[in-house]
Short mmCIF file of C-alpha atoms in Angstrom, two decimals:
data_model
loop_
_atom_site.label_atom_id
_atom_site.label_comp_id
_atom_site.label_asym_id
_atom_site.label_seq_id
_atom_site.Cartn_x
_atom_site.Cartn_y
_atom_site.Cartn_z
CA MET A 1 -31.88 -33.12 2.16
CA MET A 2 -28.79 -34.60 2.00
CA ARG A 3 -27.13 -31.54 2.83
CA ALA A 4 -28.67 -30.36 5.42
CA LEU A 5 -28.29 -33.83 7.02
CA ALA A 6 -24.63 -33.89 6.57
CA THR A 7 -24.51 -30.22 8.05
CA LEU A 8 -26.48 -32.36 11.39
CA MET A 9 -23.96 -35.56 10.53
CA GLY A 10 -20.58 -32.51 11.21
CA LEU A 11 -22.11 -30.64 14.04
CA THR A 12 -22.69 -34.23 15.63
CA LEU A 13 -18.90 -34.89 14.85
CA PHE A 14 -17.04 -31.39 16.00
CA ALA A 15 -19.86 -30.20 18.75
CA PRO A 16 -18.82 -32.16 22.19
CA ALA A 17 -14.73 -31.97 20.72
CA ALA A 18 -15.06 -28.21 20.50
CA MET A 19 -17.90 -27.86 24.29
CA ALA A 20 -15.85 -29.73 26.43
CA ALA A 21 -13.02 -26.67 27.49
CA ASN A 22 -14.80 -23.79 29.62
CA ASP A 23 -14.42 -19.63 27.66
CA GLN A 24 -10.84 -18.54 28.97
CA VAL A 25 -12.46 -16.71 31.76
CA THR A 26 -10.64 -15.18 34.54
CA ASP A 27 -12.37 -13.05 37.58
CA PHE A 28 -11.23 -11.24 41.11
CA THR A 29 -13.11 -8.38 42.95
CA LEU A 30 -10.55 -5.55 43.44
CA ASP A 31 -10.34 -3.87 47.44
CA ASN A 32 -13.69 -1.59 46.59
CA GLY A 33 -15.82 -4.24 46.08
CA MET A 34 -16.18 -3.63 41.73
CA ASP A 35 -15.64 -7.54 40.23
CA VAL A 36 -14.23 -7.83 37.18
CA VAL A 37 -14.41 -10.63 34.78
CA VAL A 38 -11.71 -11.23 32.04
CA ILE A 39 -12.11 -13.44 28.65
CA GLU A 40 -9.14 -14.23 26.47
CA ASP A 41 -8.92 -14.02 23.18
CA HIS A 42 -5.93 -13.39 21.51
CA ARG A 43 -6.47 -13.92 17.78
CA ALA A 44 -6.77 -10.60 16.81
CA PRO A 45 -5.35 -7.49 18.56
CA VAL A 46 -8.64 -6.16 19.94
CA ALA A 47 -10.41 -5.47 23.38
CA VAL A 48 -13.83 -4.27 24.42
CA HIS A 49 -13.72 -2.58 27.74
CA MET A 50 -16.85 -3.58 29.25
CA VAL A 51 -18.49 -1.36 32.82
CA TRP A 52 -22.21 -3.07 33.89
CA TYR A 53 -23.76 -1.36 37.06
CA ARG A 54 -26.58 -3.30 38.94
CA ALA A 55 -28.88 -0.40 38.10
CA GLY A 56 -31.57 -0.56 35.65
CA ALA A 57 -35.33 0.81 35.35
CA ALA A 58 -36.56 -1.79 37.85
CA ASP A 59 -33.98 0.12 40.27
CA GLU A 60 -35.64 3.66 40.00
CA PRO A 61 -37.34 5.65 42.43
CA PRO A 62 -41.74 5.62 41.96
CA GLY A 63 -42.26 9.06 39.71
CA ASP A 64 -39.42 8.73 37.98
CA SER A 65 -39.53 6.44 35.51
CA GLY A 66 -36.71 7.11 32.78
CA VAL A 67 -34.33 8.36 34.84
CA ALA A 68 -32.00 4.75 33.55
CA HIS A 69 -32.55 5.84 30.44
CA TYR A 70 -31.83 9.36 31.09
CA LEU A 71 -29.09 9.05 32.78
CA GLU A 72 -26.87 6.41 30.43
CA HIS A 73 -27.79 9.92 27.27
CA LEU A 74 -26.09 12.03 29.50
CA MET A 75 -22.59 10.49 30.42
CA PHE A 76 -21.91 11.39 27.09
CA LYS A 77 -21.98 15.21 28.89
CA GLY A 78 -18.54 15.17 30.05
CA THR A 79 -16.89 15.56 33.50
CA ASP A 80 -14.15 17.45 35.37
CA THR A 81 -11.45 17.01 32.32
CA LEU A 82 -13.49 15.88 28.82
CA ASP A 83 -16.04 18.65 27.18
CA PRO A 84 -19.03 17.42 26.11
CA GLY A 85 -19.18 14.46 23.42
CA GLU A 86 -15.05 14.38 23.91
CA PHE A 87 -15.18 10.65 25.40
CA SER A 88 -17.03 9.16 22.38
CA ALA A 89 -14.36 11.45 19.92
CA THR A 90 -11.75 10.65 21.52
CA VAL A 91 -12.83 6.56 21.10
CA ALA A 92 -13.42 6.87 17.39
CA ARG A 93 -10.39 8.74 17.15
CA HIS A 94 -7.89 5.47 18.01
CA GLY A 95 -10.45 3.40 15.33
CA GLY A 96 -13.14 2.27 17.73
CA ASN A 97 -16.57 2.54 18.69
CA ASP A 98 -18.33 3.05 22.10
CA ASN A 99 -21.84 3.01 22.79
CA ALA A 100 -24.48 2.77 25.34
CA PHE A 101 -27.67 0.05 26.90
CA THR A 102 -30.10 -0.10 29.86
CA SER A 103 -32.25 -3.15 30.62
CA GLN A 104 -34.62 -3.35 33.28
CA ASP A 105 -31.97 -5.12 35.32
CA TYR A 106 -28.78 -3.14 33.93
CA THR A 107 -27.25 -0.15 32.68
CA GLY A 108 -24.04 -0.65 30.09
CA TYR A 109 -21.05 0.96 28.57
CA TYR A 110 -18.79 -0.12 26.28
CA GLN A 111 -15.59 0.37 23.91
CA ARG A 112 -14.52 -1.38 20.97
CA ILE A 113 -11.14 -0.65 20.63
CA ALA A 114 -7.07 -2.61 19.47
CA ALA A 115 -5.76 -4.00 23.18
CA ASP A 116 -2.93 -1.51 23.32
CA ARG A 117 -5.51 1.43 24.50
CA LEU A 118 -6.82 -0.58 27.15
CA ASP A 119 -5.70 1.63 29.57
CA MET A 120 -7.39 5.03 27.73
CA MET A 121 -10.55 3.48 27.99
CA MET A 122 -10.13 2.79 31.41
CA ARG A 123 -9.34 5.57 32.70
CA MET A 124 -12.12 7.61 30.49
CA GLU A 125 -14.86 5.31 32.14
CA ALA A 126 -13.17 5.65 35.73
CA ASP A 127 -13.29 9.22 35.62
CA ARG A 128 -17.04 9.21 34.58
CA MET A 129 -18.33 6.73 36.90
CA MET A 130 -16.93 9.42 39.61
CA ASN A 131 -17.11 13.18 37.59
CA LEU A 132 -19.42 13.85 35.90
CA ARG A 133 -20.91 17.13 35.58
CA LEU A 134 -23.98 18.13 33.50
CA ALA A 135 -24.78 21.96 32.00
CA GLY A 136 -28.30 22.71 32.88
CA THR A 137 -28.27 22.93 29.04
CA ASP A 138 -27.33 19.56 28.83
CA ILE A 139 -30.16 18.17 30.90
CA VAL A 140 -32.77 20.20 29.07
CA THR A 141 -31.22 19.11 25.26
CA GLU A 142 -31.06 15.42 26.10
CA ARG A 143 -34.12 15.49 27.73
CA ASN A 144 -36.09 16.71 24.79
CA VAL A 145 -33.69 14.18 22.89
CA ILE A 146 -35.26 11.45 25.18
CA ILE A 147 -38.66 12.64 24.33
CA GLU A 148 -38.28 12.74 20.38
CA GLU A 149 -36.41 9.14 20.65
CA ARG A 150 -40.19 7.87 22.68
CA ASN A 151 -41.89 10.15 20.37
CA GLN A 152 -40.05 8.10 17.28
CA ARG A 153 -39.71 4.61 18.70
CA VAL A 154 -43.61 4.33 20.97
CA GLU A 155 -46.01 6.49 20.49
CA ASN A 156 -45.52 6.59 15.89
CA ASP A 157 -45.62 2.57 16.35
CA PRO A 158 -48.59 0.94 17.78
CA GLY A 159 -47.31 -2.31 17.95
CA ALA A 160 -44.52 -0.55 20.85
CA LEU A 161 -47.67 1.89 22.11
CA PHE A 162 -49.16 -2.87 22.29
CA ARG A 163 -46.71 -4.49 24.03
CA GLU A 164 -46.20 -1.55 27.06
CA GLN A 165 -49.83 -1.97 27.43
CA LYS A 166 -49.54 -5.70 27.97
CA ARG A 167 -46.44 -5.77 29.63
CA ALA A 168 -48.37 -3.23 32.29
CA ALA A 169 -51.50 -5.57 32.86
CA GLN A 170 -48.95 -8.23 33.06
CA TYR A 171 -46.87 -7.36 36.05
CA LEU A 172 -49.36 -5.78 39.27
CA ASN A 173 -47.01 -4.53 41.61
CA HIS A 174 -43.37 -5.42 40.09
CA PRO A 175 -41.64 -2.51 38.49
CA TYR A 176 -40.55 -4.39 34.87
CA GLY A 177 -44.73 -2.99 34.95
CA ILE A 178 -42.86 0.20 34.10
CA PRO A 179 -41.82 1.22 30.19
CA ILE A 180 -37.90 1.58 30.01
CA ILE A 181 -37.51 4.39 28.63
CA GLY A 182 -40.34 6.08 30.82
CA TRP A 183 -43.88 7.05 31.07
CA ARG A 184 -44.04 10.31 28.81
CA ALA A 185 -45.82 12.63 31.02
CA GLU A 186 -42.79 11.44 34.30
CA ILE A 187 -40.08 11.69 31.57
CA GLU A 188 -41.18 15.55 31.09
CA THR A 189 -40.70 15.69 34.95
CA LEU A 190 -37.07 14.89 35.30
CA GLY A 191 -34.49 17.25 36.34
CA ARG A 192 -30.50 17.65 37.13
CA GLU A 193 -31.55 16.12 40.77
CA GLN A 194 -33.07 13.58 40.23
CA VAL A 195 -29.94 12.13 37.27
CA LEU A 196 -27.87 12.87 40.31
CA ASP A 197 -29.82 11.06 43.01
CA PHE A 198 -29.97 8.07 41.07
CA TYR A 199 -25.88 8.33 39.86
CA ARG A 200 -24.86 9.46 43.09
CA THR A 201 -26.52 6.26 44.16
CA PHE A 202 -25.77 3.52 41.79
CA TYR A 203 -22.73 4.70 39.92
CA ALA A 204 -19.98 3.04 41.63
CA PRO A 205 -17.42 0.54 42.02
CA ASN A 206 -18.61 -2.08 44.70
CA ASN A 207 -22.09 -2.11 41.95
CA ALA A 208 -20.33 -2.37 38.83
CA ILE A 209 -19.09 -5.31 37.46
CA LEU A 210 -15.64 -4.82 35.05
CA VAL A 211 -15.77 -7.32 32.13
CA VAL A 212 -12.74 -6.95 29.22
CA ALA A 213 -12.91 -9.59 26.36
CA GLY A 214 -10.40 -10.23 23.83
CA ASP A 215 -5.95 -9.89 23.23
CA VAL A 216 -5.84 -8.89 27.04
CA THR A 217 -4.13 -11.53 30.05
CA PRO A 218 -5.78 -11.38 33.16
CA ASP A 219 -2.51 -10.44 34.87
CA GLU A 220 -2.43 -7.15 32.41
CA VAL A 221 -6.56 -6.40 33.34
CA ARG A 222 -6.00 -6.66 36.98
CA THR A 223 -2.77 -4.07 37.08
CA MET A 224 -5.32 -1.54 35.25
CA ALA A 225 -8.16 -2.42 36.67
CA GLU A 226 -6.75 -1.36 40.20
CA LYS A 227 -4.71 1.72 38.47
CA HIS A 228 -7.92 3.25 37.93
CA TYR A 229 -10.85 1.52 39.59
CA GLY A 230 -8.99 0.45 42.33
CA ALA A 231 -8.50 3.84 43.29
CA LEU A 232 -12.52 5.33 43.61
CA PRO A 233 -14.46 4.47 46.97
CA ALA A 234 -16.70 2.55 47.13
CA ASN A 235 -20.85 3.85 47.92
CA THR A 236 -21.36 2.51 51.56
CA ASP A 237 -24.39 3.96 52.09
CA LEU A 238 -25.68 1.11 48.99
CA SER A 239 -28.04 -1.00 50.02
CA PRO A 240 -28.56 -4.45 49.05
CA ARG A 241 -30.77 -4.63 45.96
CA SER A 242 -34.15 -4.40 46.92
CA ARG A 243 -37.52 -4.57 44.80
CA PRO A 244 -41.63 -4.63 44.91
CA GLN A 245 -41.84 -8.36 44.09
CA GLU A 246 -45.51 -9.91 43.01
CA PRO A 247 -48.20 -11.19 44.35
CA PRO A 248 -50.09 -14.47 43.48
CA GLN A 249 -51.58 -13.86 40.28
CA ARG A 250 -55.80 -15.24 40.73
CA ALA A 251 -57.17 -14.54 37.14
CA GLU A 252 -56.43 -14.13 33.51
CA ARG A 253 -56.34 -9.91 32.21
CA ARG A 254 -57.18 -9.97 28.71
CA LEU A 255 -56.75 -6.32 26.64
CA VAL A 256 -57.98 -5.60 22.93
CA MET A 257 -55.94 -2.46 21.38
CA ARG A 258 -56.93 -0.81 18.07
CA ASP A 259 -55.34 1.93 15.83
CA ALA A 260 -56.00 2.88 12.39
CA ARG A 261 -52.35 2.81 12.01
CA VAL A 262 -52.07 -1.27 12.17
CA GLY A 263 -51.09 -2.99 9.55
CA THR A 264 -51.35 -6.62 10.52
CA PRO A 265 -53.07 -7.79 12.96
CA TYR A 266 -52.53 -10.28 15.53
CA VAL A 267 -52.42 -12.02 18.58
CA SER A 268 -50.37 -11.68 21.88
CA ARG A 269 -50.79 -14.04 25.48
CA SER A 270 -47.51 -13.27 27.91
CA TYR A 271 -47.28 -15.80 31.24
CA LEU A 272 -45.02 -15.28 34.41
CA ALA A 273 -42.90 -16.74 34.26
CA PRO A 274 -39.14 -17.87 36.83
CA GLU A 275 -35.92 -17.13 35.34
CA ARG A 276 -32.46 -18.09 35.97
CA ASP A 277 -31.84 -18.00 39.03
CA SER A 278 -27.75 -18.85 40.48
CA GLY A 279 -26.95 -22.69 41.27
CA ALA A 280 -30.64 -23.49 39.82
CA GLN A 281 -31.19 -22.97 36.18
CA GLN A 282 -32.88 -26.18 35.62
CA LYS A 283 -37.00 -25.11 35.10
CA ALA A 284 -35.03 -21.84 33.21
CA ALA A 285 -33.64 -24.81 31.19
CA ALA A 286 -37.03 -26.15 30.05
CA LEU A 287 -38.45 -23.94 29.15
CA THR A 288 -36.05 -22.02 26.79
CA LEU A 289 -36.40 -25.46 25.41
CA LEU A 290 -40.00 -25.33 25.29
CA ALA A 291 -40.49 -21.70 23.61
CA LYS A 292 -37.93 -23.38 20.47
CA ILE A 293 -40.32 -26.37 20.55
CA LEU A 294 -43.86 -24.63 20.32
CA GLY A 295 -42.56 -21.32 18.68
CA GLY A 296 -38.60 -21.57 17.29
CA GLY A 297 -39.33 -21.86 14.02
CA GLN A 298 -41.02 -23.73 10.82
CA THR A 299 -40.78 -27.16 12.47
CA SER A 300 -42.36 -25.46 15.51
CA VAL A 301 -45.40 -27.11 17.38
CA LEU A 302 -47.48 -23.83 16.34
CA ALA A 303 -46.12 -23.65 13.16
CA GLU A 304 -46.92 -27.26 12.65
CA LYS A 305 -50.43 -27.51 14.05
CA LEU A 306 -51.74 -23.34 12.72
CA GLN A 307 -49.47 -22.60 10.16
CA PHE A 308 -48.88 -25.60 7.93
CA ASP A 309 -51.97 -28.60 8.97
CA ALA A 310 -54.62 -25.64 9.90
CA SER A 311 -54.18 -22.73 7.89
CA VAL A 312 -54.99 -20.59 10.41
CA ALA A 313 -51.92 -18.30 10.97
CA ILE A 314 -48.71 -16.73 9.24
CA HIS A 315 -46.79 -16.97 11.43
CA THR A 316 -46.35 -18.33 14.80
CA ALA A 317 -43.45 -17.75 17.48
CA ALA A 318 -42.92 -18.34 21.64
CA TYR A 319 -39.44 -16.90 22.94
CA TYR A 320 -38.82 -16.82 26.49
CA SER A 321 -35.05 -14.95 28.58
CA GLY A 322 -34.35 -16.16 31.76
CA ARG A 323 -32.22 -13.98 31.83
CA SER A 324 -34.44 -11.44 34.97
CA LEU A 325 -32.91 -10.76 38.03
CA ASP A 326 -37.21 -11.25 39.09
CA GLU A 327 -40.30 -12.63 37.44
CA THR A 328 -40.00 -13.41 33.66
CA THR A 329 -42.33 -13.75 31.28
CA PHE A 330 -43.22 -16.60 28.47
CA ASN A 331 -44.53 -15.13 25.34
CA MET A 332 -46.62 -15.70 22.11
CA VAL A 333 -47.58 -14.40 18.99
CA VAL A 334 -50.04 -15.61 16.24
CA VAL A 335 -50.36 -13.84 13.95
CA PRO A 336 -54.08 -14.76 11.31
CA ALA A 337 -53.80 -15.60 8.02
CA GLU A 338 -56.09 -13.26 4.91
CA GLY A 339 -59.70 -14.24 6.70
CA VAL A 340 -60.05 -15.50 9.96
CA SER A 341 -60.79 -13.60 13.10
CA LEU A 342 -58.58 -12.63 15.94
CA GLN A 343 -61.14 -14.74 17.99
CA GLN A 344 -60.13 -17.67 15.47
CA ALA A 345 -56.49 -17.48 15.72
CA GLU A 346 -56.35 -17.64 19.82
CA GLU A 347 -58.98 -19.83 19.52
CA ALA A 348 -56.52 -22.62 17.40
CA LEU A 349 -53.95 -21.15 19.84
CA ASP A 350 -55.15 -22.48 22.72
CA THR A 351 -56.59 -25.96 21.38
CA ALA A 352 -52.65 -26.21 19.54
CA LEU A 353 -51.86 -25.48 23.36
CA ALA A 354 -53.99 -28.39 24.55
CA GLU A 355 -53.05 -31.10 22.15
CA PHE A 356 -49.35 -30.28 22.65
CA MET A 357 -50.49 -30.57 26.46
CA ARG A 358 -51.72 -34.30 25.83
CA GLU A 359 -49.07 -35.55 22.78
CA GLY A 360 -45.90 -34.22 24.87
CA VAL A 361 -42.66 -34.08 23.53
CA ASP A 362 -41.29 -35.31 19.95
CA ALA A 363 -38.06 -36.47 20.47
CA ARG A 364 -36.49 -36.34 17.63
CA GLU A 365 -37.27 -32.88 17.33
CA LEU A 366 -35.63 -32.05 20.98
CA GLU A 367 -32.14 -34.17 20.01
CA ARG A 368 -33.01 -31.41 16.63
CA ILE A 369 -32.97 -28.14 18.90
CA LYS A 370 -30.91 -29.01 21.54
CA LEU A 371 -28.50 -30.18 17.90
CA GLN A 372 -28.97 -26.34 17.27
CA ALA A 373 -28.20 -24.76 20.77
CA ARG A 374 -25.08 -26.57 21.05
CA ALA A 375 -24.03 -25.89 17.79
CA GLY A 376 -24.90 -21.94 18.66
CA GLN A 377 -22.46 -21.49 21.57
CA ILE A 378 -19.95 -22.88 19.50
CA TYR A 379 -20.09 -19.77 17.03
CA GLU A 380 -20.93 -17.28 19.77
CA ARG A 381 -17.53 -18.31 21.30
CA ASP A 382 -16.06 -16.53 17.79
CA ASP A 383 -17.86 -13.43 18.42
CA VAL A 384 -16.06 -11.27 22.43
CA GLN A 385 -18.51 -8.65 22.50
CA ARG A 386 -21.20 -11.18 22.61
CA LEU A 387 -19.37 -13.23 24.91
CA ALA A 388 -18.06 -10.20 27.06
CA ARG A 389 -22.64 -9.10 27.20
CA ARG A 390 -23.23 -12.72 28.21
CA TYR A 391 -21.04 -12.49 31.07
CA GLY A 392 -21.71 -8.90 32.33
CA GLY A 393 -25.69 -9.46 31.60
CA ALA A 394 -25.64 -12.41 33.64
CA LEU A 395 -23.74 -11.17 36.62
CA THR A 396 -25.72 -8.24 36.95
CA GLN A 397 -28.87 -10.38 37.25
CA GLY A 398 -27.84 -12.42 39.57
CA LEU A 399 -26.33 -15.20 38.35
CA THR A 400 -21.73 -16.04 38.07
CA VAL A 401 -19.74 -17.52 35.87
CA GLU A 402 -19.81 -20.81 36.84
CA ASP A 403 -23.63 -20.35 36.32
CA VAL A 404 -22.69 -19.28 33.08
CA GLN A 405 -20.70 -21.58 32.11
CA ALA A 406 -22.95 -24.47 32.94
CA TRP A 407 -25.87 -23.29 31.33
CA PRO A 408 -24.80 -25.55 28.05
CA GLY A 409 -24.79 -28.42 29.70
CA ILE A 410 -27.54 -27.88 31.75
CA ILE A 411 -29.37 -27.58 28.37
CA GLN A 412 -28.36 -29.90 26.85
CA SER A 413 -28.59 -32.62 30.08
CA VAL A 414 -32.97 -31.88 30.25
CA THR A 415 -35.63 -34.75 29.71
CA ALA A 416 -38.80 -34.43 27.95
CA ASP A 417 -40.62 -34.60 31.41
CA ASP A 418 -38.80 -31.55 32.51
CA ILE A 419 -40.31 -29.45 29.82
CA MET A 420 -43.50 -30.96 30.26
CA ALA A 421 -43.39 -30.48 33.90
CA ALA A 422 -42.99 -26.80 32.79
CA ALA A 423 -45.34 -26.08 30.54
CA ARG A 424 -47.95 -27.34 32.77
CA ASP A 425 -46.37 -25.30 36.15
CA VAL A 426 -46.77 -22.14 33.41
CA LEU A 427 -49.10 -22.19 30.29
CA ASP A 428 -51.48 -21.27 33.24
CA LYS A 429 -54.58 -18.61 32.23
CA ARG A 430 -55.00 -17.21 35.62
CA ARG A 431 -51.14 -15.50 35.11
CA ALA A 432 -51.20 -14.96 31.77
CA VAL A 433 -52.31 -11.93 29.83
CA THR A 434 -54.30 -11.89 26.30
CA GLY A 435 -54.15 -9.55 23.49
CA TRP A 436 -55.14 -8.27 21.14
CA LEU A 437 -54.35 -5.84 18.14
CA ASP A 438 -56.11 -4.99 15.81
CA LYS A 439 -56.99 -2.44 12.85
CA GLU A 440 -58.82 1.22 13.86
CA GLU A 441 -61.59 1.50 11.44
CA VAL A 442 -61.44 4.82 9.27
CA THR A 443 -64.58 6.60 9.61
CA GLN A 444 -64.94 9.29 6.89
#
């Protein structure tokens, strides 16, 4: 107990001073519309080079689910000057590592490498932004790889299948209800033309964000970026980003999924919730703290009421991420204790939420959570790759550098009243999906 107190006191002493200065961030835009963010950190001779495209699974044409993720795989298949696999082999040969990722709102490619190899990374990444070459065998082979990936990560995992079904029920009209990896029946129909159409539409400098973090200076990055990316033509036909939006949700939705492979049944609930918006992040900050208060650890509301007081659950959690271009979700999970039914677990969840709405936020718990958030933000600055991801993800989802830098202060400014107002607004079952994942009895 004394050690924990001393730790908290230490954080209290150093945190304000450490948070006083913003990250060393410079941002600018090339003449062809490519945004550039430079994050300086000269403690090690290493750089992280990332290119983010404002195109993800939610930007796919209807019927082509999975094409954004499919293209991510195919981007490693070669260009006019690079053979298939040569990109990653070159990075590895120079002591670095690389990878890529697809979300609903963006697709990103990165390399972590010695800072003096940055010019090479920009040259290769700019090459595949414009000059991807796809052989027919690559299309078929990689499609089979993705189908197998779906088999392993989704079809063979009842929890993943359950989350997929539940998310589809959450969104009535928005493409966030479609899985990033795609529906299997549509993956099987994807071909070269769908991939190239997506590539030609979205993979252009005026739809991309370059983030470079590490042992670099803004002038160095600008010179290299203008040399390699600045020469690329913008896509002048690129339309403003537009998606189908959610209509008002007026009816609670419920689903039950049973599977013989389920080891631990649980109750899951998600509510449609607002995202972080540029210049208006206060409600998202309140929801971020609400998730911590309700289900952020052993001292949270759900843990105390369901795990320790009533002993009806062995695990509880709540989570929210406002980093989303469009409306996101606020989520809760309850894993019942032995002998407790899913119905009883759900009733206990509802009772705990009703009590919280009557009792409000504990002031000391709120201060403790804010202190943890402040410490986490400080520690995050020791990882340039995490910093690069924070800025890159934010900019692809409608935020600005200024929004990212304002976020820690906004979190600290949230009051108990702000949190309760957000809870009253979001925790509305008419905008919720409650799901049970249960065991299916195997009959002999």
